[in-house]
PDB file of C-alpha atoms in Angstrom:
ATOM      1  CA  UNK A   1      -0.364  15.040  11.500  1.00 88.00           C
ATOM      2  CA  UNK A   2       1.023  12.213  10.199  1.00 94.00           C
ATOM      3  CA  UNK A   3       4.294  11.473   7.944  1.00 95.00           C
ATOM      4  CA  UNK A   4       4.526   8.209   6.047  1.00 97.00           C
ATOM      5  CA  UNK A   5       7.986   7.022   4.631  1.00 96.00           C
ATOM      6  CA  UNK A   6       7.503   3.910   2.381  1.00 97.00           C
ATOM      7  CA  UNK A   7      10.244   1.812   0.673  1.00 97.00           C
ATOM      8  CA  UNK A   8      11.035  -1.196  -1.256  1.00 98.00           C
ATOM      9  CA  UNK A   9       9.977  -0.692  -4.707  1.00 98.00           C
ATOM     10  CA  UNK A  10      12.007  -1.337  -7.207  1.00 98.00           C
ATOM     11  CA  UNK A  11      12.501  -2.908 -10.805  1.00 98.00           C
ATOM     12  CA  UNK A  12      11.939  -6.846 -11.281  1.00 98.00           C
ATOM     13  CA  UNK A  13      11.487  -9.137 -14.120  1.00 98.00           C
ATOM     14  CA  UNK A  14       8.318 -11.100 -14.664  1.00 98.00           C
ATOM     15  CA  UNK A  15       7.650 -13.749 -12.205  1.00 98.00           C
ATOM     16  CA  UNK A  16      10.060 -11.804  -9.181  1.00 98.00           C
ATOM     17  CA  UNK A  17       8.826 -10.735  -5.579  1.00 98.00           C
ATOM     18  CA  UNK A  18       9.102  -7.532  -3.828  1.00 98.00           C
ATOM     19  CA  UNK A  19       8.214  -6.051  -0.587  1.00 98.00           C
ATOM     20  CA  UNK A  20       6.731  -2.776   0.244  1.00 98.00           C
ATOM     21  CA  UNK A  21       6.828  -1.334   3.509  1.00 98.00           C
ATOM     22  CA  UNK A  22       5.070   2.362   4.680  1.00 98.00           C
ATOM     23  CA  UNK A  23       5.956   3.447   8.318  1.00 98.00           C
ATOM     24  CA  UNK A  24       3.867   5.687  10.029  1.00 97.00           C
ATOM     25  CA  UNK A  25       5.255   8.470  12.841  1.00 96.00           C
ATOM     26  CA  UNK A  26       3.200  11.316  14.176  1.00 95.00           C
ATOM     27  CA  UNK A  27      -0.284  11.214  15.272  1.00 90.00           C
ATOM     28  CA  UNK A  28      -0.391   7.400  14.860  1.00 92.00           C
ATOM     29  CA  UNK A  29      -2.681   6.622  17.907  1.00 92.00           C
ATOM     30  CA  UNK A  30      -5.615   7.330  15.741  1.00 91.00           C
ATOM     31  CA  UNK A  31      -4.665   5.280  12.990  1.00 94.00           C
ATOM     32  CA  UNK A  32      -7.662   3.142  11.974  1.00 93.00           C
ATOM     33  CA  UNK A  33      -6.470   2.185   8.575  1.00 95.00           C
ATOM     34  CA  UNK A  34      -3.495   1.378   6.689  1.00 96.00           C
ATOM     35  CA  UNK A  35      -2.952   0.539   3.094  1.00 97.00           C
ATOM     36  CA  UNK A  36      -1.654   0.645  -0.771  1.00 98.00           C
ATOM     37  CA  UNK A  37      -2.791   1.977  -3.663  1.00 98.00           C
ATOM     38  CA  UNK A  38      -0.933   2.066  -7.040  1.00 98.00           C
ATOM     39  CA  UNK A  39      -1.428   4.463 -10.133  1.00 97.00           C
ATOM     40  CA  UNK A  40      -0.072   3.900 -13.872  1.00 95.00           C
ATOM     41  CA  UNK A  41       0.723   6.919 -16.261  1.00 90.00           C
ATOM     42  CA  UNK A  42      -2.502   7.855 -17.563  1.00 92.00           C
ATOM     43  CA  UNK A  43      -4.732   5.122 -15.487  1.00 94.00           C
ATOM     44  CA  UNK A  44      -6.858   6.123 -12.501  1.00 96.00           C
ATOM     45  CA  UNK A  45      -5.753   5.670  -8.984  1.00 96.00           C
ATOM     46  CA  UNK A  46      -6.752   1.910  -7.703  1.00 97.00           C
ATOM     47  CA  UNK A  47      -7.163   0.290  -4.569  1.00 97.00           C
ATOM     48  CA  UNK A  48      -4.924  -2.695  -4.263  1.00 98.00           C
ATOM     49  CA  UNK A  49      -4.908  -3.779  -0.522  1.00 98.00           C
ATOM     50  CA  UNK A  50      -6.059  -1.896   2.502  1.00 97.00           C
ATOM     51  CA  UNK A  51      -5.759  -3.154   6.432  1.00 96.00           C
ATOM     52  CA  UNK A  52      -9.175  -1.913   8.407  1.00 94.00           C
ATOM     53  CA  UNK A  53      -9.060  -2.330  11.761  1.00 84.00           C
ATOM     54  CA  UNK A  54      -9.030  -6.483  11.897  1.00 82.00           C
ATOM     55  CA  UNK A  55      -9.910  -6.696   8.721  1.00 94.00           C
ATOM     56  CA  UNK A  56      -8.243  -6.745   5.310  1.00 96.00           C
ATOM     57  CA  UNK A  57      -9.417  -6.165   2.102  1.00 97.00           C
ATOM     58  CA  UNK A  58      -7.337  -6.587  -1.215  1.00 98.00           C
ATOM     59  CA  UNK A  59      -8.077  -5.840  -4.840  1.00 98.00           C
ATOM     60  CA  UNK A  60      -9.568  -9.527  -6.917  1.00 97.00           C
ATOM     61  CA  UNK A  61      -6.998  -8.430  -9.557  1.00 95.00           C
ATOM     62  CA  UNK A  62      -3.997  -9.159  -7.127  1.00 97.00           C
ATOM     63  CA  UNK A  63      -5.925 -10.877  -4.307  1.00 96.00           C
ATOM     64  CA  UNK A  64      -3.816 -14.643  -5.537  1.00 97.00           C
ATOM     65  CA  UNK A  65      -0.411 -12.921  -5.514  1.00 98.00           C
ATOM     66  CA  UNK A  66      -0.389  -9.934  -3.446  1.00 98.00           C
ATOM     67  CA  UNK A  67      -0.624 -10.139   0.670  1.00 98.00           C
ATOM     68  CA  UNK A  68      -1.224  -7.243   2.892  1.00 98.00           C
ATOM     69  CA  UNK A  69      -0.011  -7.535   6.578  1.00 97.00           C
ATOM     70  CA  UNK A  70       0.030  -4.939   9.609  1.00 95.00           C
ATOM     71  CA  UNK A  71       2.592  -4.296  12.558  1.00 94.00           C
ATOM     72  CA  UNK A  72       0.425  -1.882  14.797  1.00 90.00           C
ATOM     73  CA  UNK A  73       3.813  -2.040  17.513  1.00 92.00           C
ATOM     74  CA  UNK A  74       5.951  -0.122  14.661  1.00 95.00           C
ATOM     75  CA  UNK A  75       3.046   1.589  12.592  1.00 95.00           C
ATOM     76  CA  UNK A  76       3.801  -0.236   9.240  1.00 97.00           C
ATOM     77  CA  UNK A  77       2.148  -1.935   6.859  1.00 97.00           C
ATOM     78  CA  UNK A  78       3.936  -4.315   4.697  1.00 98.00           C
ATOM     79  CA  UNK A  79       2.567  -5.366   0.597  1.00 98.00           C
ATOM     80  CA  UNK A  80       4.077  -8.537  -0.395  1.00 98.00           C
ATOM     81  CA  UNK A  81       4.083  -8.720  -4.037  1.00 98.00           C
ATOM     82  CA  UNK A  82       4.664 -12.054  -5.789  1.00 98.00           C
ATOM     83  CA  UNK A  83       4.497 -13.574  -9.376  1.00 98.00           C
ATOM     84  CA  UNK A  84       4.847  -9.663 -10.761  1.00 98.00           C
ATOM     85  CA  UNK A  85       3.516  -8.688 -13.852  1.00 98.00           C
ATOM     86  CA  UNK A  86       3.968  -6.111 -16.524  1.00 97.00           C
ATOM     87  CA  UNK A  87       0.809  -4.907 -15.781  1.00 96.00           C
ATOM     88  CA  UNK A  88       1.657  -4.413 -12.090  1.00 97.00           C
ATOM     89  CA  UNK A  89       4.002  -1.464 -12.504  1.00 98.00           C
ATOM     90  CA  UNK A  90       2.779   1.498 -11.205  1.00 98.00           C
ATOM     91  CA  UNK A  91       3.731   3.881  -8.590  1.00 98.00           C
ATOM     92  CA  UNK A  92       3.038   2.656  -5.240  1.00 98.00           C
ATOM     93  CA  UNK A  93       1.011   4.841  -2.931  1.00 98.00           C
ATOM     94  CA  UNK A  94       0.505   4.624   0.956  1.00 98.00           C
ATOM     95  CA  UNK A  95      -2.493   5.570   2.661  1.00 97.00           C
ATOM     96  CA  UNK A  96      -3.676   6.173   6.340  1.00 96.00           C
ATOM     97  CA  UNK A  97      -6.553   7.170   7.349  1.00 95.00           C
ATOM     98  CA  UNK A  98      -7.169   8.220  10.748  1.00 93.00           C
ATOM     99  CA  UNK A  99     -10.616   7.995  12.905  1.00 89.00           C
ATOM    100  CA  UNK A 100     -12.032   6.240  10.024  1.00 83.00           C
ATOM    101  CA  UNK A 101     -12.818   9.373   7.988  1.00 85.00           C
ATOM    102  CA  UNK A 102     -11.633  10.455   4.456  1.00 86.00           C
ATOM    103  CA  UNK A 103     -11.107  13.660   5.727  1.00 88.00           C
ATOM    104  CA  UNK A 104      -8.014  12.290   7.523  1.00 92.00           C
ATOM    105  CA  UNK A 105      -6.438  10.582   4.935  1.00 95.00           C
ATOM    106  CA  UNK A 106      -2.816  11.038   4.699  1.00 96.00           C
ATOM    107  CA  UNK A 107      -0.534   9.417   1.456  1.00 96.00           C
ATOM    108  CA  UNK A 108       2.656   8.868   1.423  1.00 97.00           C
ATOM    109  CA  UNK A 109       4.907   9.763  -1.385  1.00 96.00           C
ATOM    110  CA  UNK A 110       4.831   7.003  -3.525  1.00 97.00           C
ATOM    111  CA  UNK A 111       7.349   4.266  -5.199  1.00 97.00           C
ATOM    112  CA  UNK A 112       7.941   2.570  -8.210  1.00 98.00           C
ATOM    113  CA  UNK A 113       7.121  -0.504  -8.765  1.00 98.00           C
ATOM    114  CA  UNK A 114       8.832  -1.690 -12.326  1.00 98.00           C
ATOM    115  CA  UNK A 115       8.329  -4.833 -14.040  1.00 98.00           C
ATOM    116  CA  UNK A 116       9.707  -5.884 -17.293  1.00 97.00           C
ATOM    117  CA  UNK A 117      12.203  -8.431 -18.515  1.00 93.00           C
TER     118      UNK A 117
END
């Protein structure tokens, strides 16, 4: 099992930074991926940066402004979220997935993400 605890979000204007961060406790040896996703009232669930293995992989509608890092010593991963837009706000979702199978997936319990002037 695995518990995630994420924080940072938050409301900004236009323009403003924030940074995310999702810790991972529990079974986190098998952790093979770590990673955010965001959803909007009434808009599907979307993939916005994920950290696979040594790899990273982040969504082309955020790639310029959005950065995705990984401390494997503390089980976090961090979302660094610049130049926000309106269109950015969403709830912010965690997910690990362990042994690299979706059956494993674990999400974390989301935070908001507001931006508006």
């Amino acid at each position: 099992q695995v518990e995630l605890v994420e924080t940072g979000g938050g409301s900004v204007q236009p323009g403003g930074s924030l940074r995310l961060s999702c810790a991972a406790s529990g079974s986190t040896s098998s952790i093979t991926a770590m990673g955010w996703y965001r959803q909007a009232p009434g808009k599907e669930r979307e993939m916005v940066a994920m950290s696979i293995n040594d790899d990273t992989t982040v969504a082309d509608s955020v790639k310029d402004r959005f950065t995705i890092s990984r401390d494997n010593t503390k089980n976090t991963v961090y979302l660094q979220m610049n130049s926000l837009k309106p269109e950015d706000t969403a709830v912010y979702l965690c997910n690990v997935r362990l042994w690299s199978a979706s059956a494993y997936d674990y999400w974390g319990q989301g935070t908001q993400v507001t931006v508006s002037s």
